[in-house]
PDB file of C-alpha atoms in Angstrom:
ATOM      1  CA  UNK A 412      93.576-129.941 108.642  1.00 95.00           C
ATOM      2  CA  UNK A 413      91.436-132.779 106.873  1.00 96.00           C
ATOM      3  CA  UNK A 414      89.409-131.023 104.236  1.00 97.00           C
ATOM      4  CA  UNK A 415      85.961-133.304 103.238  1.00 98.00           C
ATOM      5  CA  UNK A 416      84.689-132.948  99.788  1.00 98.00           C
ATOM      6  CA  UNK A 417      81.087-134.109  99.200  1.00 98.00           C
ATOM      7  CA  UNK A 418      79.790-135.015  95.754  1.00 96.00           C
ATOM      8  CA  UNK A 419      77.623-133.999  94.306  1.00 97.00           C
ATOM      9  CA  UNK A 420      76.622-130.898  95.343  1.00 97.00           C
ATOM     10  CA  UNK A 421      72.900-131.776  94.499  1.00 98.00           C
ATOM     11  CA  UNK A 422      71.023-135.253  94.238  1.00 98.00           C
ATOM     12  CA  UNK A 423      67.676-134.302  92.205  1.00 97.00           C
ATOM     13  CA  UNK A 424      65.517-138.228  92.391  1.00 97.00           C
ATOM     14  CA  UNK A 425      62.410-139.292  92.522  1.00 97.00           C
ATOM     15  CA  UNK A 426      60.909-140.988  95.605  1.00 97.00           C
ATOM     16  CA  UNK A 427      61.917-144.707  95.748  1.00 97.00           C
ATOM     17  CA  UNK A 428      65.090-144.214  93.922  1.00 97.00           C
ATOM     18  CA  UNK A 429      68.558-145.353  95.227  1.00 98.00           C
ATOM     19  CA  UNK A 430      70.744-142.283  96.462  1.00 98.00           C
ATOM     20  CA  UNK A 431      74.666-142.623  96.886  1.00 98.00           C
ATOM     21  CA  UNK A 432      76.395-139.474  98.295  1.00 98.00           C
ATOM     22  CA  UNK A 433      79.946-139.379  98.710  1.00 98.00           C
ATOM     23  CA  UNK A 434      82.695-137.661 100.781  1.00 98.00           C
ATOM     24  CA  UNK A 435      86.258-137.588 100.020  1.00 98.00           C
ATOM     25  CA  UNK A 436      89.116-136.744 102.907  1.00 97.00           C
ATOM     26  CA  UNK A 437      92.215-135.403 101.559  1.00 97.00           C
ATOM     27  CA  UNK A 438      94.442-137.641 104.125  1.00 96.00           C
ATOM     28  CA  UNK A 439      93.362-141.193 105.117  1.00 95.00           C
ATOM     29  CA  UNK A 440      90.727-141.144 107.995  1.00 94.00           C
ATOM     30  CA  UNK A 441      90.273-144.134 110.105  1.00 88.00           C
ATOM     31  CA  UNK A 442      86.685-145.655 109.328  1.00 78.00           C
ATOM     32  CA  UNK A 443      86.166-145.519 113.069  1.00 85.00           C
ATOM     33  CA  UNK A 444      85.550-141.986 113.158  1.00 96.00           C
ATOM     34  CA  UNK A 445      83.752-140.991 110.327  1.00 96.00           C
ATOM     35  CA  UNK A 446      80.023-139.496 110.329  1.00 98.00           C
ATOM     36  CA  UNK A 447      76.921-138.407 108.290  1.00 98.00           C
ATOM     37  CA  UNK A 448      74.379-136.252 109.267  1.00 98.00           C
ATOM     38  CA  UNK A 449      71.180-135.376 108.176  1.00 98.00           C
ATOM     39  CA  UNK A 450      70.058-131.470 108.454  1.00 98.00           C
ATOM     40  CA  UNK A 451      65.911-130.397 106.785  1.00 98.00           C
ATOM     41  CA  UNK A 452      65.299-126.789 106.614  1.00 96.00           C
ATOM     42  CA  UNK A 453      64.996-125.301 110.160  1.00 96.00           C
ATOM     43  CA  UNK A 454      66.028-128.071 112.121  1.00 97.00           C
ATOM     44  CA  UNK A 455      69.041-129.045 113.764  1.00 98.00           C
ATOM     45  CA  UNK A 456      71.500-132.207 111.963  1.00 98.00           C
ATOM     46  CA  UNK A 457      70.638-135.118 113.479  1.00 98.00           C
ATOM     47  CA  UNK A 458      73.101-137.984 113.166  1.00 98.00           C
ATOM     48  CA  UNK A 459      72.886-140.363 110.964  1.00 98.00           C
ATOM     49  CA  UNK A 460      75.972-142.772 110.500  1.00 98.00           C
ATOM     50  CA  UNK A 461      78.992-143.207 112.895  1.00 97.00           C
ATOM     51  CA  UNK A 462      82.257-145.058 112.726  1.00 95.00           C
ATOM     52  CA  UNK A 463      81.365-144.752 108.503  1.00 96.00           C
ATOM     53  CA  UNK A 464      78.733-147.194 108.580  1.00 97.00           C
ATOM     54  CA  UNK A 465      76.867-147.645 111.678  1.00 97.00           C
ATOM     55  CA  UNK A 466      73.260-146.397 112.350  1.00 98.00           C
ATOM     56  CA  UNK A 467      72.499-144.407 114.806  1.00 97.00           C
ATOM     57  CA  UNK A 468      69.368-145.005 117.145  1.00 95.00           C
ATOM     58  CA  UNK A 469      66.659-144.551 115.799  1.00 96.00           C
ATOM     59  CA  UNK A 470      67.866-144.354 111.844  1.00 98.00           C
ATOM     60  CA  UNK A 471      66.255-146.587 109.438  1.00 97.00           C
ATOM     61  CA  UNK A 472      67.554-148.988 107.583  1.00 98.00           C
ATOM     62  CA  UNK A 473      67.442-147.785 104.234  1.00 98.00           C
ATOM     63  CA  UNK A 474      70.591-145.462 105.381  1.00 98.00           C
ATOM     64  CA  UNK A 475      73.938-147.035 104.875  1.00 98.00           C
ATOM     65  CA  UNK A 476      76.994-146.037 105.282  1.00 97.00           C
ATOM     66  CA  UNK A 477      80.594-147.523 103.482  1.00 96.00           C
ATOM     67  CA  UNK A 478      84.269-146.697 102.377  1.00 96.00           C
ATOM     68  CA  UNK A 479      87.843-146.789 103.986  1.00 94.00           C
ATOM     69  CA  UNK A 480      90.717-144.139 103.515  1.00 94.00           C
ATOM     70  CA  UNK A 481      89.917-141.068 101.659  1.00 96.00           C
ATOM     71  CA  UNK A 482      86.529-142.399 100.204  1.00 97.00           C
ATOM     72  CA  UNK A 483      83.028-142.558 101.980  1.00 97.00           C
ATOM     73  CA  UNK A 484      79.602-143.769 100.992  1.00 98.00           C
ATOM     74  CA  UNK A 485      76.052-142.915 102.593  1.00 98.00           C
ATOM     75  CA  UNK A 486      73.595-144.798 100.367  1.00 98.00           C
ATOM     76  CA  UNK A 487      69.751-144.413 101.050  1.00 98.00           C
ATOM     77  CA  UNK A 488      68.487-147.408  99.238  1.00 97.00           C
ATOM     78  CA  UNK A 489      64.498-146.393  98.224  1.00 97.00           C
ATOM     79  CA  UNK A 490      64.142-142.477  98.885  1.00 97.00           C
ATOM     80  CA  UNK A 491      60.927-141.390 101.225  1.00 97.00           C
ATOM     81  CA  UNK A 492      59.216-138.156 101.465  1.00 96.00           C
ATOM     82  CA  UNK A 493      61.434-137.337 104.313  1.00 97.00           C
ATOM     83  CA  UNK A 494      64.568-138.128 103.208  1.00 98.00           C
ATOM     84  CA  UNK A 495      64.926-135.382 100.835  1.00 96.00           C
ATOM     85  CA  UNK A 496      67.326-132.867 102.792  1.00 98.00           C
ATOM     86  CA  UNK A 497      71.077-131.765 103.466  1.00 98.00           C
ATOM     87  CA  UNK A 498      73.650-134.741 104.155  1.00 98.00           C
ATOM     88  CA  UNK A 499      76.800-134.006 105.539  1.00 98.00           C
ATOM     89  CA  UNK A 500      80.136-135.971 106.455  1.00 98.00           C
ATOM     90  CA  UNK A 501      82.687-135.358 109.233  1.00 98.00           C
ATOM     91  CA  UNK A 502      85.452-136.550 110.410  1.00 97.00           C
ATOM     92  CA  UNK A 503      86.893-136.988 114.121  1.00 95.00           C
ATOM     93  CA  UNK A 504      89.867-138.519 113.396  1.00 93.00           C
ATOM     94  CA  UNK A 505      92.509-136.022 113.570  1.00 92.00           C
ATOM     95  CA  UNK A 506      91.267-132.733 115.525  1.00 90.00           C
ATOM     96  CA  UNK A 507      91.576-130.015 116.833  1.00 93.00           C
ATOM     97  CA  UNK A 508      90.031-128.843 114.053  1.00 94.00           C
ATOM     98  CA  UNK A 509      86.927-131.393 113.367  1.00 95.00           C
ATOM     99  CA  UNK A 510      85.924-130.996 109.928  1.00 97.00           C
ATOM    100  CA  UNK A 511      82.650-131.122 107.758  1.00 98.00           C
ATOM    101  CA  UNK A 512      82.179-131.288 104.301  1.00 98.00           C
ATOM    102  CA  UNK A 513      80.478-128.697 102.227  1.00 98.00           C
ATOM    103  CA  UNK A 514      76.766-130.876 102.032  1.00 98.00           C
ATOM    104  CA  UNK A 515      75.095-132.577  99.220  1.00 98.00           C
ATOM    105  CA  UNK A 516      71.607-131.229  98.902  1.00 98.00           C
ATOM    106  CA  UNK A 517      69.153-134.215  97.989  1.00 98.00           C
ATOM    107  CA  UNK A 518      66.169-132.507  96.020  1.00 97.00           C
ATOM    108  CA  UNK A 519      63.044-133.758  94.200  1.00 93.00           C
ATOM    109  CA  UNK A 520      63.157-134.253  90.951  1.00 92.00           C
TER     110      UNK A 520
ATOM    111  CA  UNK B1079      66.174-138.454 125.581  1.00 93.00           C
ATOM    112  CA  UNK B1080      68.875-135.891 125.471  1.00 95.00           C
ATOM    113  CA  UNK B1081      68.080-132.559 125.083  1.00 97.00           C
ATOM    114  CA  UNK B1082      70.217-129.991 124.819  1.00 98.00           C
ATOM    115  CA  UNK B1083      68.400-125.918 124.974  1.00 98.00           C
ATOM    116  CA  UNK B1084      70.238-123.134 123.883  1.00 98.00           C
ATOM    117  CA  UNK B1085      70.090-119.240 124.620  1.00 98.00           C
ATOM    118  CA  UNK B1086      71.710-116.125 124.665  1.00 98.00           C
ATOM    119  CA  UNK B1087      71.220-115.168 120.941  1.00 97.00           C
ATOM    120  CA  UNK B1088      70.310-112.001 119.726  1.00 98.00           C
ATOM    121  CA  UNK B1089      71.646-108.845 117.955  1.00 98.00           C
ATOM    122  CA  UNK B1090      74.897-107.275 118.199  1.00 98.00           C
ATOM    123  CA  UNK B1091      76.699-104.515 116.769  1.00 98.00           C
ATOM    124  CA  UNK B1092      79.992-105.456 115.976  1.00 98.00           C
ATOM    125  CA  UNK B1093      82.834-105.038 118.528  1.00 98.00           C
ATOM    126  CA  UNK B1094      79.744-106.316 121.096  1.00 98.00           C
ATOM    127  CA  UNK B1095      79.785-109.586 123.174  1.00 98.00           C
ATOM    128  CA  UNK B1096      77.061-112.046 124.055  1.00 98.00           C
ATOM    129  CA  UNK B1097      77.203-115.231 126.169  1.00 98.00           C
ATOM    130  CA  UNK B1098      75.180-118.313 125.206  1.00 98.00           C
ATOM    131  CA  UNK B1099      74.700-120.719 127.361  1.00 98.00           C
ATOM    132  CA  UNK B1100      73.249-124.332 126.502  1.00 98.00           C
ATOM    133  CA  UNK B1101      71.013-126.827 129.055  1.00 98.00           C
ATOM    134  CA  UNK B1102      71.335-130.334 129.418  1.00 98.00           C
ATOM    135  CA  UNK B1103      69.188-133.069 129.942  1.00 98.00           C
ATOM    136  CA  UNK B1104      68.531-137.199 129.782  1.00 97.00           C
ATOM    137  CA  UNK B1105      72.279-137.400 129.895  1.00 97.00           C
ATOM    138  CA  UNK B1106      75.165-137.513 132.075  1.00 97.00           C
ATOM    139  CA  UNK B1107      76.544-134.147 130.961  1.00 98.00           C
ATOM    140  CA  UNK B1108      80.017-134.327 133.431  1.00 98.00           C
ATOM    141  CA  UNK B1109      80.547-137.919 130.840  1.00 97.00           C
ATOM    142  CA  UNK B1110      80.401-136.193 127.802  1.00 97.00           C
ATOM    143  CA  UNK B1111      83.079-133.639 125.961  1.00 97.00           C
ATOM    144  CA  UNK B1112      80.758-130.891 124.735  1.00 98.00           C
ATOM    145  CA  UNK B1113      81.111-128.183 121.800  1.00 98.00           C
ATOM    146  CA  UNK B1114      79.679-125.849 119.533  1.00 98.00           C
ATOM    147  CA  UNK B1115      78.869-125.687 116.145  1.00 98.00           C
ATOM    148  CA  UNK B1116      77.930-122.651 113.823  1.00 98.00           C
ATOM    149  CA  UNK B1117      76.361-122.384 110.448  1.00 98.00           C
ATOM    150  CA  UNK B1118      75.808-119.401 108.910  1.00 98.00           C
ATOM    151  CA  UNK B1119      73.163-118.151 106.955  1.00 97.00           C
ATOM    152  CA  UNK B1120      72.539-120.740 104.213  1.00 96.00           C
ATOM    153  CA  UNK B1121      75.979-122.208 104.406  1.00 98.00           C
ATOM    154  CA  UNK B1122      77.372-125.190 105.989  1.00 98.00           C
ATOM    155  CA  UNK B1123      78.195-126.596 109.107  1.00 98.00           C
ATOM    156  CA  UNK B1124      81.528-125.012 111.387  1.00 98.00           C
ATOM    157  CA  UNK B1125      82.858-126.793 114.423  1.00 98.00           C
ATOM    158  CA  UNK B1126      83.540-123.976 116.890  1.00 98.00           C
ATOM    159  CA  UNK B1127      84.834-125.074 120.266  1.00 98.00           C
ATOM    160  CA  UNK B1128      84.976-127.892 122.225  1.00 98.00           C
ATOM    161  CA  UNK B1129      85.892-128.851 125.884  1.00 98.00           C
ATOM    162  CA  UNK B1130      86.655-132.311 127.735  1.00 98.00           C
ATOM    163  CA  UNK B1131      84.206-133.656 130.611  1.00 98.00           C
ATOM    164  CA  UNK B1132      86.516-131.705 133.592  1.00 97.00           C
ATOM    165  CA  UNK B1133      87.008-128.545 131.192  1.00 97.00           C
ATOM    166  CA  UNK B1134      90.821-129.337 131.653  1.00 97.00           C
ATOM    167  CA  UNK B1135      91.339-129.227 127.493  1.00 97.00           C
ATOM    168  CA  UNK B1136      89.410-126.754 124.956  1.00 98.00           C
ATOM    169  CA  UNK B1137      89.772-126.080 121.894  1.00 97.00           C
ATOM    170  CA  UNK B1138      88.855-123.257 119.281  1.00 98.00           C
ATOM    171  CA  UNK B1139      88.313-122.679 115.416  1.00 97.00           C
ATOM    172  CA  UNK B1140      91.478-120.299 114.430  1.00 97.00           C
ATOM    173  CA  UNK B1141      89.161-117.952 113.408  1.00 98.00           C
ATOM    174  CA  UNK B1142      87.656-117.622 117.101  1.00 98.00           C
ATOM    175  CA  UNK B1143      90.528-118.093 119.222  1.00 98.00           C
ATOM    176  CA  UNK B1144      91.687-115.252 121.571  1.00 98.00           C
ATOM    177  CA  UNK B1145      87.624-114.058 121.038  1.00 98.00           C
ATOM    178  CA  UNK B1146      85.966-116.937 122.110  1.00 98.00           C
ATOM    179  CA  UNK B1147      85.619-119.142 125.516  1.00 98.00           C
ATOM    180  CA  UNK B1148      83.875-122.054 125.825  1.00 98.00           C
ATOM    181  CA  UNK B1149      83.548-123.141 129.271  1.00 98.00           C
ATOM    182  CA  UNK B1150      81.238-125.632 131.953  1.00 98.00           C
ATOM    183  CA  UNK B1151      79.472-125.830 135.034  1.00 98.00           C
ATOM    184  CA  UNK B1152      78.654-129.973 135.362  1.00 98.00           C
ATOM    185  CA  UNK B1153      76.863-128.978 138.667  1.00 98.00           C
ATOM    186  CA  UNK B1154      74.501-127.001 136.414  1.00 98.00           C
ATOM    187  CA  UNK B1155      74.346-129.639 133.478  1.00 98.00           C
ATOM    188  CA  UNK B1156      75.452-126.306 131.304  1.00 98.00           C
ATOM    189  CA  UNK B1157      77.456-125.395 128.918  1.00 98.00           C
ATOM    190  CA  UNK B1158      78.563-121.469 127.553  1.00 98.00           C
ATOM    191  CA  UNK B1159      80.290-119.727 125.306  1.00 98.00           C
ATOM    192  CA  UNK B1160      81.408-116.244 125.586  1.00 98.00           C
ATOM    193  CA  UNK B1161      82.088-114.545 122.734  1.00 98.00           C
ATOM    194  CA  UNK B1162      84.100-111.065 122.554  1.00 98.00           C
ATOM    195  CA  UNK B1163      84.778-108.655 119.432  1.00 98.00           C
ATOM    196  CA  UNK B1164      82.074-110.194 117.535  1.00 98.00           C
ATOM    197  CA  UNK B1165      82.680-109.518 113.916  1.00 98.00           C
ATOM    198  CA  UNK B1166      79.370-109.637 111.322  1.00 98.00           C
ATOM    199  CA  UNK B1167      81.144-113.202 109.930  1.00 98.00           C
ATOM    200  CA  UNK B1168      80.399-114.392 113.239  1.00 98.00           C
ATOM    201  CA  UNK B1169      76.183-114.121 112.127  1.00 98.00           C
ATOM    202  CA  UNK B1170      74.985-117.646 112.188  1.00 98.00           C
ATOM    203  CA  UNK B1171      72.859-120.361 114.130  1.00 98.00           C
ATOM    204  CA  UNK B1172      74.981-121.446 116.985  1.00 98.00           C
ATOM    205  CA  UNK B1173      74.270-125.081 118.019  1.00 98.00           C
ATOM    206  CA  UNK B1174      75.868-127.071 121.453  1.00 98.00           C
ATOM    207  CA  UNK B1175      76.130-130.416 120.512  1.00 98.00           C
ATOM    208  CA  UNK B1176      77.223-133.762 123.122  1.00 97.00           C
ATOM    209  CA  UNK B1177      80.475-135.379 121.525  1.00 92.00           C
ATOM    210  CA  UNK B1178      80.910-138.752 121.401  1.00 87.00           C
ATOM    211  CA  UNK B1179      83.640-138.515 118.831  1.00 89.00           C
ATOM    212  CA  UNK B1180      80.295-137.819 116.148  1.00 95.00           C
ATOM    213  CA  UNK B1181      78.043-135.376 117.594  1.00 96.00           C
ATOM    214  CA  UNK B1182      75.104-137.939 118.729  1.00 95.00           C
ATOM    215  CA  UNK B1183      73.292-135.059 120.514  1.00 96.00           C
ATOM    216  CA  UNK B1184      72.287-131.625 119.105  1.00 98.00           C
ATOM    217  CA  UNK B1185      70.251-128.490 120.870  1.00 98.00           C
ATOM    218  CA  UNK B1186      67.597-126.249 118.273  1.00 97.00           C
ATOM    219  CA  UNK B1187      70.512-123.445 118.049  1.00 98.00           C
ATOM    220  CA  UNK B1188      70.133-119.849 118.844  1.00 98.00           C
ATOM    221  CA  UNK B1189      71.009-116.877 116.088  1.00 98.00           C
ATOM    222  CA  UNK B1190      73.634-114.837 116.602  1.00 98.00           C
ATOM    223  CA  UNK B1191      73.459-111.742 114.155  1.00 98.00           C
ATOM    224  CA  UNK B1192      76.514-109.258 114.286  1.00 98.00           C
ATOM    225  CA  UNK B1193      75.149-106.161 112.512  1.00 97.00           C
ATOM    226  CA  UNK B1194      75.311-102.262 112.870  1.00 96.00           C
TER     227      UNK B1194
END
């Protein structure tokens, strides 16, 4: 099983600031099948990022995603209001099972 | 649009069962593998289960298996899961979610709450 460790496990910024997340796979993951998801209190995730570092429909482009092998980047470049909420990375590389990482929590500061 | 609207959830006492069931729309639901996903209260995201476009593979969290079937009806546009022996670390939001590899589709969820 691929466990995903995101870091860090809060994000406290101010609006307009540059946010970096990351998400480390304890066995290479092809960046083909690597996601991020976006998840604000009550609601369902909504996808963000596929295949590491495209956008999905819909998804701005302040959200970016990088990396290859074991590390992983979602960057938002100039935080909004609405960004500030639970980011998660998962792989579907190697299943059964698919795995998620724990979340970083991106607060206000 | 896809939507995806789930149901079944409620209370159970442990040792109970409950069937959710999940309806799709503004897809092509027989194209899609589908699963389920569970997060429990305040705590990250689980995959569950998940089962190919025919319903010829399916697959289960260890935790669930032998407890838990997922299953399909692509005349319906519908997707289930019945879930036996619930235990109370089964409590969470259950979500169905369309798999495209990354789950580009997600339904509101429905609470499941395993309690005495």
């Amino acid at each position: 099983e691929i466990v995903l460790t995101q870091s860090p496990g809060t994000l406290s910024l101010s609006p307009g600031e540059r946010a970096t997340l990351s998400c480390r796979a304890s066995q290479s993951v092809s960046s083909s099948y690597l996601a991020w998801y976006q998840q604000k209190p009550g609601q369902a995730p909504r996808l963000l990022i596929y295949g590491a570092s495209s956008r999905a429909t819909g998804i701005p482009a302040r959200f970016s995603g990088s990396g290859s092998g074991t590390e992983f980047t979602l960057t938002i470049s100039s935080l909004q209001s609405e960004d500030f909420a639970v980011y998660y990375c998962q792989q579907y590389n190697y299943w059964p099972p698919w795995t998620f990482g724990q979340g970083t929590k991106v607060e206000i500061k | 649009e896809v939507q995806l609207v789930e149901s079944g959830g409620g209370l159970v006492q442990p040792g109970g069962s409950l069937r959710l069931s999940c309806a799709a729309s503004g897809f092509t639901f027989s194209s899609y593998w589908m699963s389920w996903v569970r997060q429990a209260p305040g705590k990250g995201l689980e995959w569950v289960a998940s089962i190919k476009q025919d319903g010829s593979e399916k697959y289960y969290v260890d935790s669930v298996k032998g407890r838990f079937t997922i299953s399909r009806d692509n005349a319906k546009n519908s997707l289930y899961l019945q879930m036996n022996s619930l235990r109370a670390e089964d409590t969470a939001v259950y979500y169905c979610a369309r798999d495209a590899g990354a789950y580009s589709g997600w339904g509101q969820g429905t609470l499941v709450t395993v309690s005495s």
